[in-house]
mmCIF file of C-alpha atoms and ligand atoms in Angstrom:
data_model
loop_
_atom_site.group_PDB
_atom_site.id
_atom_site.type_symbol
_atom_site.label_atom_id
_atom_site.label_comp_id
_atom_site.label_asym_id
_atom_site.label_seq_id
_atom_site.Cartn_x
_atom_site.Cartn_y
_atom_site.Cartn_z
ATOM 1 C CA MET A 206 46.867 67.064 0.714
ATOM 2 C CA ASP A 207 45.515 67.667 4.233
ATOM 3 C CA TYR A 208 43.057 64.772 4.483
ATOM 4 C CA THR A 209 42.266 65.474 8.156
ATOM 5 C CA ALA A 210 41.066 68.969 7.248
ATOM 6 C CA LEU A 211 39.064 67.601 4.292
ATOM 7 C CA ARG A 212 37.411 65.030 6.575
ATOM 8 C CA LYS A 213 36.428 67.758 9.014
ATOM 9 C CA LEU A 214 34.904 69.782 6.161
ATOM 10 C CA MET A 215 33.065 66.687 4.911
ATOM 11 C CA VAL A 216 31.411 66.234 8.321
ATOM 12 C CA GLU A 217 30.701 69.900 8.868
ATOM 13 C CA GLU A 218 29.505 70.804 5.363
ATOM 14 C CA GLN A 219 27.871 67.581 4.138
ATOM 15 C CA LEU A 220 26.701 65.521 7.133
ATOM 16 C CA ILE A 221 25.691 67.900 9.935
ATOM 17 C CA PRO A 222 23.767 70.424 7.765
ATOM 18 C CA ARG A 223 21.755 67.565 6.222
ATOM 19 C CA GLY A 224 20.674 66.291 9.616
ATOM 20 C CA ILE A 225 23.125 63.590 10.723
ATOM 21 C CA ARG A 226 22.961 64.054 14.507
ATOM 22 C CA ASN A 227 24.211 60.859 16.158
ATOM 23 C CA GLN A 228 27.513 61.878 17.763
ATOM 24 C CA ARG A 229 28.990 58.343 17.644
ATOM 25 C CA VAL A 230 28.324 58.305 13.888
ATOM 26 C CA LEU A 231 29.828 61.767 13.363
ATOM 27 C CA ASP A 232 32.919 60.851 15.405
ATOM 28 C CA VAL A 233 33.591 57.845 13.192
ATOM 29 C CA PHE A 234 33.298 59.960 10.045
ATOM 30 C CA TYR A 235 35.873 62.373 11.481
ATOM 31 C CA LYS A 236 38.153 59.418 12.092
ATOM 32 C CA VAL A 237 37.968 56.833 9.264
ATOM 33 C CA GLU A 238 40.394 57.662 6.456
ATOM 34 C CA ARG A 239 38.058 57.511 3.475
ATOM 35 C CA HIS A 240 40.855 58.364 1.015
ATOM 36 C CA LYS A 241 42.512 55.008 1.751
ATOM 37 C CA PHE A 242 39.423 53.246 0.332
ATOM 38 C CA ILE A 243 39.518 55.254 -2.916
ATOM 39 C CA PRO A 244 41.646 54.319 -5.966
ATOM 40 C CA GLU A 245 44.777 56.468 -6.078
ATOM 41 C CA GLU A 246 43.839 58.285 -9.286
ATOM 42 C CA GLN A 247 40.568 59.432 -7.635
ATOM 43 C CA ARG A 248 41.982 60.458 -4.251
ATOM 44 C CA ASP A 249 41.653 64.201 -4.856
ATOM 45 C CA ASN A 250 37.882 63.624 -4.731
ATOM 46 C CA ALA A 251 37.921 61.283 -1.734
ATOM 47 C CA TYR A 252 35.929 63.648 0.514
ATOM 48 C CA ALA A 253 33.745 65.172 -2.201
ATOM 49 C CA ASP A 254 29.962 65.138 -2.126
ATOM 50 C CA PHE A 255 29.402 62.470 -4.826
ATOM 51 C CA PRO A 256 29.921 58.746 -5.475
ATOM 52 C CA ILE A 257 33.307 57.683 -6.909
ATOM 53 C CA PRO A 258 34.236 54.774 -9.223
ATOM 54 C CA ILE A 259 36.183 52.023 -7.431
ATOM 55 C CA GLY A 260 36.738 49.553 -10.300
ATOM 56 C CA ALA A 261 34.698 46.658 -11.749
ATOM 57 C CA GLY A 262 32.042 49.223 -12.803
ATOM 58 C CA GLN A 263 31.117 49.832 -9.132
ATOM 59 C CA THR A 264 31.094 52.920 -6.904
ATOM 60 C CA ILE A 265 31.658 54.006 -3.325
ATOM 61 C CA SER A 266 28.561 55.919 -2.195
ATOM 62 C CA GLN A 267 28.626 59.639 -1.418
ATOM 63 C CA PRO A 268 29.618 60.268 2.255
ATOM 64 C CA TYR A 269 26.160 61.533 3.266
ATOM 65 C CA ILE A 270 24.418 58.348 2.082
ATOM 66 C CA VAL A 271 26.937 56.166 3.968
ATOM 67 C CA ALA A 272 26.319 58.266 7.095
ATOM 68 C CA LEU A 273 22.537 58.215 6.685
ATOM 69 C CA MET A 274 22.403 54.425 6.286
ATOM 70 C CA THR A 275 24.703 54.040 9.289
ATOM 71 C CA GLU A 276 22.617 56.361 11.461
ATOM 72 C CA CYS A 277 19.387 54.560 10.485
ATOM 73 C CA LEU A 278 20.840 51.255 11.728
ATOM 74 C CA ASP A 279 20.836 52.753 15.255
ATOM 75 C CA LEU A 280 23.931 50.929 16.538
ATOM 76 C CA SER A 281 24.852 50.736 20.193
ATOM 77 C CA GLY A 282 28.052 48.694 19.899
ATOM 78 C CA GLY A 283 27.090 45.052 20.446
ATOM 79 C CA GLU A 284 25.540 44.236 17.079
ATOM 80 C CA LYS A 285 26.381 41.526 14.587
ATOM 81 C CA ILE A 286 25.926 43.064 11.136
ATOM 82 C CA LEU A 287 25.665 41.578 7.653
ATOM 83 C CA GLU A 288 26.625 43.863 4.760
ATOM 84 C CA ILE A 289 25.836 42.938 1.152
ATOM 85 C CA GLY A 290 28.202 44.733 -1.237
ATOM 86 C CA THR A 291 31.606 45.326 0.366
ATOM 87 C CA GLY A 292 32.771 47.449 -2.588
ATOM 88 C CA SER A 293 35.661 49.604 -1.360
ATOM 89 C CA GLY A 294 35.226 48.448 2.259
ATOM 90 C CA TYR A 295 34.539 51.974 3.561
ATOM 91 C CA GLN A 296 31.006 51.329 4.807
ATOM 92 C CA ALA A 297 32.177 48.100 6.492
ATOM 93 C CA ALA A 298 35.014 49.995 8.217
ATOM 94 C CA ILE A 299 32.545 52.605 9.505
ATOM 95 C CA LEU A 300 30.192 49.896 10.798
ATOM 96 C CA ALA A 301 33.052 47.955 12.391
ATOM 97 C CA GLN A 302 33.829 50.958 14.615
ATOM 98 C CA LEU A 303 30.238 51.125 15.843
ATOM 99 C CA SER A 304 29.344 47.455 16.368
ATOM 100 C CA LYS A 305 30.735 44.122 17.577
ATOM 101 C CA GLU A 306 31.312 42.435 14.219
ATOM 102 C CA VAL A 307 30.656 42.918 10.527
ATOM 103 C CA TYR A 308 30.186 40.119 7.986
ATOM 104 C CA SER A 309 30.512 41.541 4.487
ATOM 105 C CA ILE A 310 29.912 39.835 1.118
ATOM 106 C CA GLU A 311 31.173 41.091 -2.271
ATOM 107 C CA ARG A 312 30.578 39.380 -5.613
ATOM 108 C CA PHE A 313 33.702 40.801 -7.329
ATOM 109 C CA GLU A 314 36.881 39.026 -6.261
ATOM 110 C CA LEU A 315 39.005 42.030 -7.289
ATOM 111 C CA LEU A 316 37.142 44.388 -4.927
ATOM 112 C CA ALA A 317 36.929 41.856 -2.095
ATOM 113 C CA LYS A 318 40.698 41.199 -2.222
ATOM 114 C CA LYS A 319 41.518 44.919 -2.197
ATOM 115 C CA ALA A 320 39.172 45.505 0.754
ATOM 116 C CA LYS A 321 40.624 42.526 2.654
ATOM 117 C CA MET A 322 44.157 43.886 2.231
ATOM 118 C CA LEU A 323 43.048 47.259 3.575
ATOM 119 C CA PHE A 324 41.234 45.776 6.575
ATOM 120 C CA ASP A 325 44.404 43.842 7.440
ATOM 121 C CA GLU A 326 46.628 46.900 6.927
ATOM 122 C CA LEU A 327 44.381 49.148 9.025
ATOM 123 C CA GLY A 328 43.935 46.544 11.771
ATOM 124 C CA TYR A 329 40.210 45.790 11.473
ATOM 125 C CA LYS A 330 39.885 42.453 13.259
ATOM 126 C CA ASN A 331 36.078 42.417 13.517
ATOM 127 C CA ILE A 332 35.307 42.360 9.771
ATOM 128 C CA LYS A 333 34.859 38.984 8.043
ATOM 129 C CA LEU A 334 34.746 39.020 4.275
ATOM 130 C CA LYS A 335 33.358 36.515 1.782
ATOM 131 C CA ILE A 336 33.308 36.480 -2.028
ATOM 132 C CA GLY A 337 29.965 35.378 -3.439
ATOM 133 C CA ASP A 338 26.314 36.116 -4.013
ATOM 134 C CA GLY A 339 25.145 38.146 -1.043
ATOM 135 C CA THR A 340 21.474 37.683 -1.955
ATOM 136 C CA LEU A 341 21.842 34.211 -0.412
ATOM 137 C CA GLY A 342 23.037 35.734 2.860
ATOM 138 C CA TRP A 343 25.589 34.046 5.121
ATOM 139 C CA GLY A 344 23.716 31.061 6.546
ATOM 140 C CA GLU A 345 26.598 29.697 8.663
ATOM 141 C CA GLU A 346 26.855 33.004 10.554
ATOM 142 C CA ALA A 347 23.141 33.902 10.860
ATOM 143 C CA MET A 348 21.257 35.357 12.729
ATOM 144 C CA PHE A 349 22.090 39.061 12.354
ATOM 145 C CA ASP A 350 20.996 42.096 14.387
ATOM 146 C CA ARG A 351 21.342 44.377 11.393
ATOM 147 C CA ILE A 352 21.534 43.878 7.616
ATOM 148 C CA ILE A 353 22.645 46.559 5.164
ATOM 149 C CA ILE A 354 22.323 46.056 1.418
ATOM 150 C CA THR A 355 24.360 48.602 -0.507
ATOM 151 C CA ALA A 356 22.975 47.792 -3.963
ATOM 152 C CA ALA A 357 19.477 48.280 -5.373
ATOM 153 C CA SER A 358 16.734 45.679 -5.420
ATOM 154 C CA PRO A 359 12.937 45.842 -5.883
ATOM 155 C CA GLU A 360 12.489 43.513 -2.908
ATOM 156 C CA ILE A 361 14.445 42.128 0.014
ATOM 157 C CA PRO A 362 16.066 38.816 -0.965
ATOM 158 C CA SER A 363 14.108 36.191 0.999
ATOM 159 C CA PRO A 364 17.178 34.524 2.608
ATOM 160 C CA LEU A 365 18.072 37.890 4.156
ATOM 161 C CA ILE A 366 14.617 38.231 5.727
ATOM 162 C CA GLU A 367 15.119 34.799 7.284
ATOM 163 C CA GLN A 368 18.603 35.710 8.573
ATOM 164 C CA LEU A 369 17.459 38.908 10.337
ATOM 165 C CA LYS A 370 16.816 38.489 14.073
ATOM 166 C CA ASP A 371 13.470 39.428 15.537
ATOM 167 C CA GLY A 372 13.846 43.031 16.707
ATOM 168 C CA GLY A 373 16.472 43.567 14.006
ATOM 169 C CA LYS A 374 16.731 46.270 11.350
ATOM 170 C CA LEU A 375 17.534 46.069 7.629
ATOM 171 C CA ILE A 376 18.188 48.922 5.212
ATOM 172 C CA LEU A 377 18.410 48.943 1.418
ATOM 173 C CA PRO A 378 17.801 51.079 -1.682
ATOM 174 C CA LEU A 379 14.445 49.601 -2.672
ATOM 175 C CA GLY A 380 13.461 49.921 -6.332
ATOM 176 C CA GLU A 381 14.505 49.547 -9.935
ATOM 177 C CA ILE A 382 17.551 50.723 -11.894
ATOM 178 C CA LEU A 383 17.808 54.570 -11.660
ATOM 179 C CA SER A 384 14.882 54.952 -9.228
ATOM 180 C CA GLN A 385 15.032 53.783 -5.634
ATOM 181 C CA VAL A 386 13.893 54.780 -2.170
ATOM 182 C CA LEU A 387 16.208 54.170 0.745
ATOM 183 C CA THR A 388 13.991 52.063 3.009
ATOM 184 C CA LEU A 389 14.458 50.906 6.583
ATOM 185 C CA PHE A 390 12.714 47.723 7.754
ATOM 186 C CA GLU A 391 12.183 46.554 11.315
ATOM 187 C CA LYS A 392 11.315 42.955 12.125
ATOM 188 C CA LYS A 393 8.858 42.614 15.001
ATOM 189 C CA ASP A 394 7.100 39.357 15.883
ATOM 190 C CA ASN A 395 8.377 38.068 12.549
ATOM 191 C CA LYS A 396 6.596 40.814 10.583
ATOM 192 C CA LEU A 397 8.406 43.537 8.656
ATOM 193 C CA TYR A 398 7.512 47.204 9.121
ATOM 194 C CA SER A 399 8.921 49.666 6.579
ATOM 195 C CA HIS A 400 9.874 53.312 6.757
ATOM 196 C CA GLU A 401 10.867 55.318 3.671
ATOM 197 C CA ILE A 402 13.907 57.577 4.160
ATOM 198 C CA CYS A 403 14.653 59.343 0.829
ATOM 199 C CA GLY A 404 15.195 58.848 -2.872
ATOM 200 C CA CYS A 405 18.599 57.506 -3.919
ATOM 201 C CA MET A 406 20.516 55.884 -6.761
ATOM 202 C CA PHE A 407 22.652 52.767 -6.287
ATOM 203 C CA VAL A 408 24.178 50.161 -8.611
ATOM 204 C CA PRO A 409 21.967 47.058 -8.969
ATOM 205 C CA LEU A 410 22.056 44.052 -6.667
ATOM 206 C CA VAL A 411 23.138 41.200 -8.940
ATOM 207 C CA GLY A 412 22.401 37.651 -7.853
ATOM 208 C CA LYS A 413 19.867 34.861 -7.489
ATOM 209 C CA PHE A 414 17.414 37.031 -5.504
ATOM 210 C CA GLY A 415 18.602 40.413 -6.854
ATOM 211 C CA LEU A 416 17.424 43.025 -9.341
ATOM 212 C CA LEU A 417 19.535 41.418 -12.076
ATOM 213 C CA LYS A 418 20.360 37.717 -12.209
ATOM 214 C CA ASN A 419 23.623 38.384 -14.132
ATOM 215 C CA ASP A 420 25.255 41.487 -15.611
HETATM 216 N N1 LIG B 563 29.485 49.495 0.553
HETATM 217 C C1 LIG B 563 30.371 49.855 -0.508
HETATM 218 C C2 LIG B 563 31.454 50.790 -0.101
HETATM 219 O O1 LIG B 563 31.505 51.210 1.046
HETATM 220 O O2 LIG B 563 32.298 51.083 -0.961
HETATM 221 C C3 LIG B 563 29.683 50.403 -1.732
HETATM 222 C C4 LIG B 563 29.013 49.395 -2.464
HETATM 223 S S1 LIG B 563 28.635 49.620 -4.136
HETATM 224 C C5 LIG B 563 27.485 50.922 -4.134
HETATM 225 C C6 LIG B 563 27.668 48.128 -4.300
HETATM 226 C C7 LIG B 563 28.467 46.861 -4.245
HETATM 227 O O3 LIG B 563 27.568 45.759 -4.206
HETATM 228 C C8 LIG B 563 29.357 46.637 -5.459
HETATM 229 O O4 LIG B 563 30.672 46.448 -5.054
HETATM 230 C C9 LIG B 563 28.782 45.373 -6.104
HETATM 231 O O5 LIG B 563 29.751 44.567 -6.732
HETATM 232 C C10 LIG B 563 28.166 44.699 -4.898
HETATM 233 N N2 LIG B 563 27.131 43.706 -5.199
HETATM 234 C C11 LIG B 563 26.106 43.772 -6.078
HETATM 235 N N3 LIG B 563 25.368 42.644 -6.028
HETATM 236 C C12 LIG B 563 25.938 41.845 -5.079
HETATM 237 C C13 LIG B 563 25.644 40.555 -4.565
HETATM 238 N N4 LIG B 563 24.607 39.824 -4.977
HETATM 239 N N5 LIG B 563 26.461 40.049 -3.600
HETATM 240 C C14 LIG B 563 27.520 40.753 -3.151
HETATM 241 N N6 LIG B 563 27.859 41.969 -3.612
HETATM 242 C C15 LIG B 563 27.069 42.511 -4.559
#
């Protein structure tokens, strides 16, 4: 299968027509080999316009949503980012190309170990990975310029608000199971200002300050 051609089509048919404009973001989507983050039996669909199961009942988001969240974070290259929900590792790999360092937390050991192996194999040295409850944040490494939560929650877990720098940005699917709005927050003078982006559907954030306490 010609994955390079499929990647080009993904950018040109899914991202650009829907309004992704940031050239640095588009360049990374041309480059990062999404199929490597997808289980082998699903690889034929690696560049398709829908989410794909990655094991442990979880999914990798559709390419457009990954691109939209990335573009909203408005990265210039020097940022320290916290990601909650490593999943396949694809979003972290995209962010790692556009920032200084990415700290990513995944609650499923199976997914975290697979992602870690891939980061090592592909040479990502600026991604640090931790297994655990991301709703608690990563206190030892705080503060963060950007925080991205890739699972749904009706509110921002309070430790993550505390770990976001002033002037920083945080994005998450805000809402309940099956009904969320992708929402971007900016912290200014220690107040949060929100901006709704679009409707979306993510798996729930599961943890002490999440949508579900346990699944
Ligand atoms: N960013 C991922 C990618 O690029 O493949 C997609 C993430 S998937 C939509 C959401 C992930 O969040 C799942 O892997 C799930 O296990 C994880 N998750 C849910 N609650 C979590 C929590 N409290 N801490 C860490 N990870 C969590």
